[in-house]
Amino acid sequence: MIYINNLVKFPFLIRKHASINIPFFPHTMKNDEVKKMGLLNSFNQWKEARYQNHVSTMKEQGKCPDCEGRGYTVYPYNEFAYFNSFECPGCQGSGHYADWEEMR
């Protein structure tokens, strides 16, 4: 613990901009925080709408949305690790939308 006497001896322990208040109830939020939350909510809604659009496009084509009809999932390669291509967990490797919908 830091006592007041220590703060007088060690003034560098005082943090000027270290306090961050995270409100737990919406009625205690400031206007700027409410605007930020609205921005986050709109971003999440956009992301969900984009995902639903992707799923509906894959449904029209009859392909699995997770692997886009390939039947396997490819992970990005880099110089430090090598990952094999794995069977898609969504469609169990078939690449069909009907199988993906069953697994959901």
Backbone as JSON Lines, residues from 0, in Angstrom:
{"i":0,"aa":"M","n":[0.84,-1.19,0.0],"ca":[0.0,0.0,0.0],"c":[0.87,1.24,0.0]}
{"i":1,"aa":"I","n":[0.35,2.26,-0.61],"ca":[1.06,3.54,-0.63],"c":[0.36,4.47,0.35]}
{"i":2,"aa":"Y","n":[1.12,4.95,1.3],"ca":[0.55,5.84,2.29],"c":[0.82,7.28,1.89]}
{"i":3,"aa":"I","n":[0.09,8.19,2.48],"ca":[0.23,9.61,2.17],"c":[1.65,10.07,2.47]}
{"i":4,"aa":"N","n":[2.24,9.6,3.55],"ca":[3.6,10.01,3.89],"c":[4.57,9.59,2.8]}
{"i":5,"aa":"N","n":[4.36,8.42,2.21],"ca":[5.24,7.98,1.14],"c":[5.07,8.83,-0.11]}
{"i":6,"aa":"L","n":[3.87,9.34,-0.35],"ca":[3.65,10.19,-1.51],"c":[4.41,11.5,-1.38]}
{"i":7,"aa":"V","n":[4.53,11.98,-0.16],"ca":[5.31,13.2,0.05],"c":[6.78,12.91,-0.21]}
{"i":8,"aa":"K","n":[7.26,11.73,0.22],"ca":[8.66,11.38,0.01],"c":[8.94,11.01,-1.45]}
{"i":9,"aa":"F","n":[7.96,10.36,-2.09],"ca":[8.14,9.89,-3.46],"c":[7.04,10.46,-4.36]}
{"i":10,"aa":"P","n":[7.18,11.69,-4.81],"ca":[6.1,12.3,-5.6],"c":[5.9,11.63,-6.97]}
{"i":11,"aa":"F","n":[6.87,10.85,-7.44],"ca":[6.71,10.19,-8.73],"c":[5.69,9.06,-8.68]}
{"i":12,"aa":"L","n":[5.25,8.68,-7.47],"ca":[4.23,7.64,-7.34],"c":[2.82,8.17,-7.65]}
{"i":13,"aa":"I","n":[2.67,9.48,-7.71],"ca":[1.36,10.06,-8.0],"c":[1.13,10.0,-9.5]}
{"i":14,"aa":"R","n":[0.06,9.38,-9.9],"ca":[-0.28,9.29,-11.32],"c":[-1.34,10.34,-11.64]}
{"i":15,"aa":"K","n":[-1.05,11.14,-12.63],"ca":[-1.98,12.22,-12.95],"c":[-3.15,11.73,-13.8]}
{"i":16,"aa":"H","n":[-2.9,10.86,-14.76],"ca":[-3.94,10.45,-15.7],"c":[-4.23,8.96,-15.6]}
{"i":17,"aa":"A","n":[-4.14,8.39,-14.43],"ca":[-4.28,6.94,-14.3],"c":[-5.7,6.49,-14.0]}
{"i":18,"aa":"S","n":[-6.59,7.41,-13.69],"ca":[-7.93,6.96,-13.31],"c":[-8.81,6.8,-14.55]}
{"i":19,"aa":"I","n":[-9.37,5.62,-14.68],"ca":[-10.31,5.33,-15.76],"c":[-11.58,4.82,-15.1]}
{"i":20,"aa":"N","n":[-12.66,5.51,-15.31],"ca":[-13.93,5.1,-14.71],"c":[-14.74,4.35,-15.74]}
{"i":21,"aa":"I","n":[-15.13,3.14,-15.41],"ca":[-15.99,2.34,-16.27],"c":[-17.34,2.23,-15.58]}
{"i":22,"aa":"P","n":[-18.35,2.9,-16.12],"ca":[-19.65,2.87,-15.45],"c":[-20.35,1.53,-15.62]}
{"i":23,"aa":"F","n":[-21.06,1.14,-14.58],"ca":[-21.78,-0.12,-14.62],"c":[-23.24,0.07,-14.99]}
{"i":24,"aa":"F","n":[-23.76,1.26,-14.84],"ca":[-25.16,1.51,-15.13],"c":[-25.25,2.62,-16.18]}
{"i":25,"aa":"P","n":[-26.14,2.47,-17.16],"ca":[-26.23,3.47,-18.23],"c":[-26.59,4.86,-17.74]}
{"i":26,"aa":"H","n":[-27.37,4.95,-16.66],"ca":[-27.78,6.28,-16.2],"c":[-26.61,7.04,-15.57]}
{"i":27,"aa":"T","n":[-25.5,6.39,-15.28],"ca":[-24.34,7.08,-14.73],"c":[-23.33,7.46,-15.81]}
{"i":28,"aa":"M","n":[-23.62,7.12,-17.06],"ca":[-22.68,7.42,-18.14],"c":[-22.78,8.89,-18.55]}
{"i":29,"aa":"K","n":[-21.68,9.4,-19.04],"ca":[-21.66,10.74,-19.59],"c":[-22.09,10.67,-21.05]}
{"i":30,"aa":"N","n":[-22.39,11.81,-21.64],"ca":[-22.86,11.83,-23.03],"c":[-21.84,11.24,-23.99]}
{"i":31,"aa":"D","n":[-20.55,11.53,-23.8],"ca":[-19.52,10.99,-24.68],"c":[-19.46,9.47,-24.59]}
{"i":32,"aa":"E","n":[-19.62,8.94,-23.38],"ca":[-19.58,7.49,-23.2],"c":[-20.79,6.83,-23.85]}
{"i":33,"aa":"V","n":[-21.94,7.49,-23.79],"ca":[-23.13,6.96,-24.43],"c":[-22.94,6.94,-25.94]}
{"i":34,"aa":"K","n":[-22.32,7.99,-26.49],"ca":[-22.05,8.03,-27.92],"c":[-21.09,6.92,-28.33]}
{"i":35,"aa":"K","n":[-20.08,6.66,-27.5],"ca":[-19.14,5.58,-27.8],"c":[-19.85,4.23,-27.78]}
{"i":36,"aa":"M","n":[-20.74,4.04,-26.81],"ca":[-21.48,2.78,-26.74],"c":[-22.38,2.63,-27.96]}
{"i":37,"aa":"G","n":[-22.97,3.74,-28.42],"ca":[-23.79,3.7,-29.62],"c":[-22.96,3.32,-30.83]}
{"i":38,"aa":"L","n":[-21.74,3.82,-30.88],"ca":[-20.84,3.47,-31.98],"c":[-20.49,1.99,-31.93]}
{"i":39,"aa":"L","n":[-20.22,1.47,-30.74],"ca":[-19.92,0.04,-30.61],"c":[-21.13,-0.81,-30.99]}
{"i":40,"aa":"N","n":[-22.31,-0.39,-30.57],"ca":[-23.52,-1.14,-30.92],"c":[-23.76,-1.13,-32.42]}
{"i":41,"aa":"S","n":[-23.55,0.02,-33.06],"ca":[-23.76,0.08,-34.51],"c":[-22.71,-0.76,-35.23]}
{"i":42,"aa":"F","n":[-21.48,-0.79,-34.72],"ca":[-20.45,-1.64,-35.32],"c":[-20.83,-3.11,-35.2]}
{"i":43,"aa":"N","n":[-21.34,-3.53,-34.04],"ca":[-21.76,-4.92,-33.85],"c":[-22.94,-5.27,-34.74]}
{"i":44,"aa":"Q","n":[-23.88,-4.33,-34.91],"ca":[-25.01,-4.57,-35.81],"c":[-24.54,-4.71,-37.25]}
{"i":45,"aa":"W","n":[-23.59,-3.86,-37.66],"ca":[-23.05,-3.94,-39.01],"c":[-22.35,-5.28,-39.23]}
{"i":46,"aa":"K","n":[-21.58,-5.72,-38.23],"ca":[-20.87,-6.99,-38.34],"c":[-21.85,-8.16,-38.44]}
{"i":47,"aa":"E","n":[-22.92,-8.13,-37.65],"ca":[-23.92,-9.19,-37.69],"c":[-24.66,-9.19,-39.02]}
{"i":48,"aa":"A","n":[-24.99,-8.01,-39.54],"ca":[-25.67,-7.93,-40.84],"c":[-24.77,-8.45,-41.96]}
{"i":49,"aa":"R","n":[-23.5,-8.14,-41.85],"ca":[-22.54,-8.63,-42.85],"c":[-22.44,-10.15,-42.81]}
{"i":50,"aa":"Y","n":[-22.43,-10.73,-41.62],"ca":[-22.38,-12.18,-41.47],"c":[-23.65,-12.83,-42.03]}
{"i":51,"aa":"Q","n":[-24.81,-12.24,-41.72],"ca":[-26.07,-12.79,-42.23],"c":[-26.12,-12.71,-43.75]}
{"i":52,"aa":"N","n":[-25.58,-11.65,-44.33],"ca":[-25.5,-11.52,-45.79],"c":[-24.61,-12.61,-46.37]}
{"i":53,"aa":"H","n":[-23.5,-12.88,-45.7],"ca":[-22.58,-13.93,-46.15],"c":[-23.27,-15.3,-46.1]}
{"i":54,"aa":"V","n":[-23.99,-15.57,-45.01],"ca":[-24.69,-16.85,-44.87],"c":[-25.76,-17.0,-45.94]}
{"i":55,"aa":"S","n":[-26.51,-15.93,-46.21],"ca":[-27.57,-16.03,-47.22],"c":[-26.98,-16.23,-48.62]}
{"i":56,"aa":"T","n":[-25.84,-15.6,-48.9],"ca":[-25.17,-15.8,-50.19],"c":[-24.7,-17.24,-50.33]}
{"i":57,"aa":"M","n":[-24.13,-17.78,-49.26],"ca":[-23.66,-19.17,-49.31],"c":[-24.83,-20.15,-49.41]}
{"i":58,"aa":"K","n":[-25.97,-19.79,-48.81],"ca":[-27.16,-20.64,-48.9],"c":[-27.65,-20.71,-50.34]}
{"i":59,"aa":"E","n":[-27.65,-19.57,-51.04],"ca":[-28.06,-19.54,-52.45],"c":[-27.16,-20.42,-53.31]}
{"i":60,"aa":"Q","n":[-25.88,-20.43,-52.98],"ca":[-24.92,-21.2,-53.77],"c":[-24.82,-22.65,-53.29]}
{"i":61,"aa":"G","n":[-25.39,-22.95,-52.11],"ca":[-25.35,-24.31,-51.57],"c":[-24.01,-24.67,-50.96]}
{"i":62,"aa":"K","n":[-23.24,-23.65,-50.53],"ca":[-21.91,-23.88,-49.96],"c":[-21.92,-23.64,-48.46]}
{"i":63,"aa":"C","n":[-21.0,-24.28,-47.77],"ca":[-20.82,-24.07,-46.34],"c":[-20.25,-22.67,-46.11]}
{"i":64,"aa":"P","n":[-20.84,-21.85,-45.21],"ca":[-20.33,-20.5,-44.96],"c":[-18.96,-20.48,-44.27]}
{"i":65,"aa":"D","n":[-18.63,-21.53,-43.53],"ca":[-17.36,-21.53,-42.81],"c":[-16.17,-21.74,-43.73]}
{"i":66,"aa":"C","n":[-16.28,-22.7,-44.64],"ca":[-15.15,-23.02,-45.52],"c":[-15.39,-22.57,-46.96]}
{"i":67,"aa":"E","n":[-16.54,-21.94,-47.22],"ca":[-16.93,-21.45,-48.54],"c":[-16.96,-22.56,-49.58]}
{"i":68,"aa":"G","n":[-17.38,-23.75,-49.14],"ca":[-17.57,-24.87,-50.05],"c":[-16.34,-25.7,-50.33]}
{"i":69,"aa":"R","n":[-15.22,-25.39,-49.72],"ca":[-13.99,-26.15,-49.98],"c":[-13.99,-27.49,-49.25]}
{"i":70,"aa":"G","n":[-14.58,-27.54,-48.06],"ca":[-14.58,-28.77,-47.27],"c":[-13.45,-28.83,-46.27]}
{"i":71,"aa":"Y","n":[-12.57,-27.87,-46.31],"ca":[-11.46,-27.81,-45.36],"c":[-11.19,-26.36,-45.0]}
{"i":72,"aa":"T","n":[-10.57,-26.17,-43.87],"ca":[-10.24,-24.84,-43.39],"c":[-8.74,-24.63,-43.53]}
{"i":73,"aa":"V","n":[-8.36,-23.54,-44.16],"ca":[-6.95,-23.22,-44.36],"c":[-6.57,-22.14,-43.36]}
{"i":74,"aa":"Y","n":[-5.51,-22.4,-42.63],"ca":[-5.0,-21.42,-41.7],"c":[-3.82,-20.7,-42.35]}
{"i":75,"aa":"P","n":[-3.63,-19.42,-42.04],"ca":[-2.53,-18.7,-42.68],"c":[-1.17,-19.26,-42.28]}
{"i":76,"aa":"Y","n":[-0.29,-19.32,-43.25],"ca":[1.06,-19.83,-43.02],"c":[1.98,-18.68,-42.66]}
{"i":77,"aa":"N","n":[2.99,-18.99,-41.88],"ca":[4.05,-18.02,-41.65],"c":[5.36,-18.78,-41.52]}
{"i":78,"aa":"E","n":[6.43,-18.05,-41.34],"ca":[7.74,-18.7,-41.32],"c":[8.03,-19.45,-40.02]}
{"i":79,"aa":"F","n":[7.21,-19.25,-39.0],"ca":[7.47,-19.88,-37.71],"c":[6.65,-21.14,-37.47]}
{"i":80,"aa":"A","n":[5.54,-21.27,-38.13],"ca":[4.67,-22.42,-37.87],"c":[4.04,-22.89,-39.17]}
{"i":81,"aa":"Y","n":[3.83,-24.17,-39.26],"ca":[3.16,-24.76,-40.4],"c":[1.9,-25.45,-39.91]}
{"i":82,"aa":"F","n":[0.78,-25.1,-40.49],"ca":[-0.49,-25.71,-40.12],"c":[-1.03,-26.48,-41.31]}
{"i":83,"aa":"N","n":[-1.44,-27.69,-41.07],"ca":[-2.08,-28.46,-42.12],"c":[-3.48,-27.91,-42.36]}
{"i":84,"aa":"S","n":[-4.04,-28.23,-43.5],"ca":[-5.44,-27.91,-43.76],"c":[-6.29,-28.92,-43.02]}
{"i":85,"aa":"F","n":[-7.25,-28.43,-42.27],"ca":[-8.09,-29.3,-41.47],"c":[-9.49,-29.38,-42.06]}
{"i":86,"aa":"E","n":[-10.14,-30.51,-41.84],"ca":[-11.52,-30.7,-42.28],"c":[-12.39,-29.65,-41.59]}
{"i":87,"aa":"C","n":[-13.29,-29.07,-42.34],"ca":[-14.14,-28.0,-41.82],"c":[-15.04,-28.55,-40.7]}
{"i":88,"aa":"P","n":[-15.02,-27.91,-39.52],"ca":[-15.87,-28.39,-38.43],"c":[-17.35,-28.07,-38.64]}
{"i":89,"aa":"G","n":[-17.64,-27.1,-39.51],"ca":[-19.03,-26.72,-39.74],"c":[-19.81,-27.71,-40.57]}
{"i":90,"aa":"C","n":[-19.17,-28.23,-41.62],"ca":[-19.87,-29.14,-42.55],"c":[-19.28,-30.54,-42.53]}
{"i":91,"aa":"Q","n":[-18.33,-30.79,-41.66],"ca":[-17.66,-32.09,-41.54],"c":[-16.96,-32.49,-42.84]}
{"i":92,"aa":"G","n":[-16.47,-31.49,-43.58],"ca":[-15.68,-31.77,-44.77],"c":[-16.44,-31.93,-46.06]}
{"i":93,"aa":"S","n":[-17.76,-31.8,-46.04],"ca":[-18.52,-31.99,-47.28],"c":[-18.58,-30.71,-48.12]}
{"i":94,"aa":"G","n":[-18.58,-29.55,-47.48],"ca":[-18.65,-28.28,-48.19],"c":[-20.06,-27.86,-48.56]}
{"i":95,"aa":"H","n":[-21.08,-28.6,-48.1],"ca":[-22.47,-28.31,-48.47],"c":[-23.17,-27.52,-47.37]}
{"i":96,"aa":"Y","n":[-24.07,-26.63,-47.8],"ca":[-24.83,-25.81,-46.86],"c":[-25.76,-26.66,-46.0]}
{"i":97,"aa":"A","n":[-26.37,-27.67,-46.57],"ca":[-27.32,-28.52,-45.82],"c":[-26.63,-29.2,-44.64]}
{"i":98,"aa":"D","n":[-25.4,-29.66,-44.85],"ca":[-24.66,-30.29,-43.75],"c":[-24.28,-29.26,-42.69]}
{"i":99,"aa":"W","n":[-23.94,-28.06,-43.13],"ca":[-23.59,-26.99,-42.18],"c":[-24.8,-26.62,-41.34]}
{"i":100,"aa":"E","n":[-25.97,-26.55,-41.99],"ca":[-27.2,-26.18,-41.27],"c":[-27.59,-27.26,-40.26]}
{"i":101,"aa":"E","n":[-27.35,-28.53,-40.59],"ca":[-27.61,-29.62,-39.65],"c":[-26.74,-29.51,-38.4]}
{"i":102,"aa":"M","n":[-25.48,-29.17,-38.6],"ca":[-24.52,-29.11,-37.48],"c":[-24.78,-27.91,-36.58]}
{"i":103,"aa":"R","n":[-25.46,-26.91,-37.07],"ca":[-25.77,-25.73,-36.27],"c":[-26.7,-26.14,-35.22]}
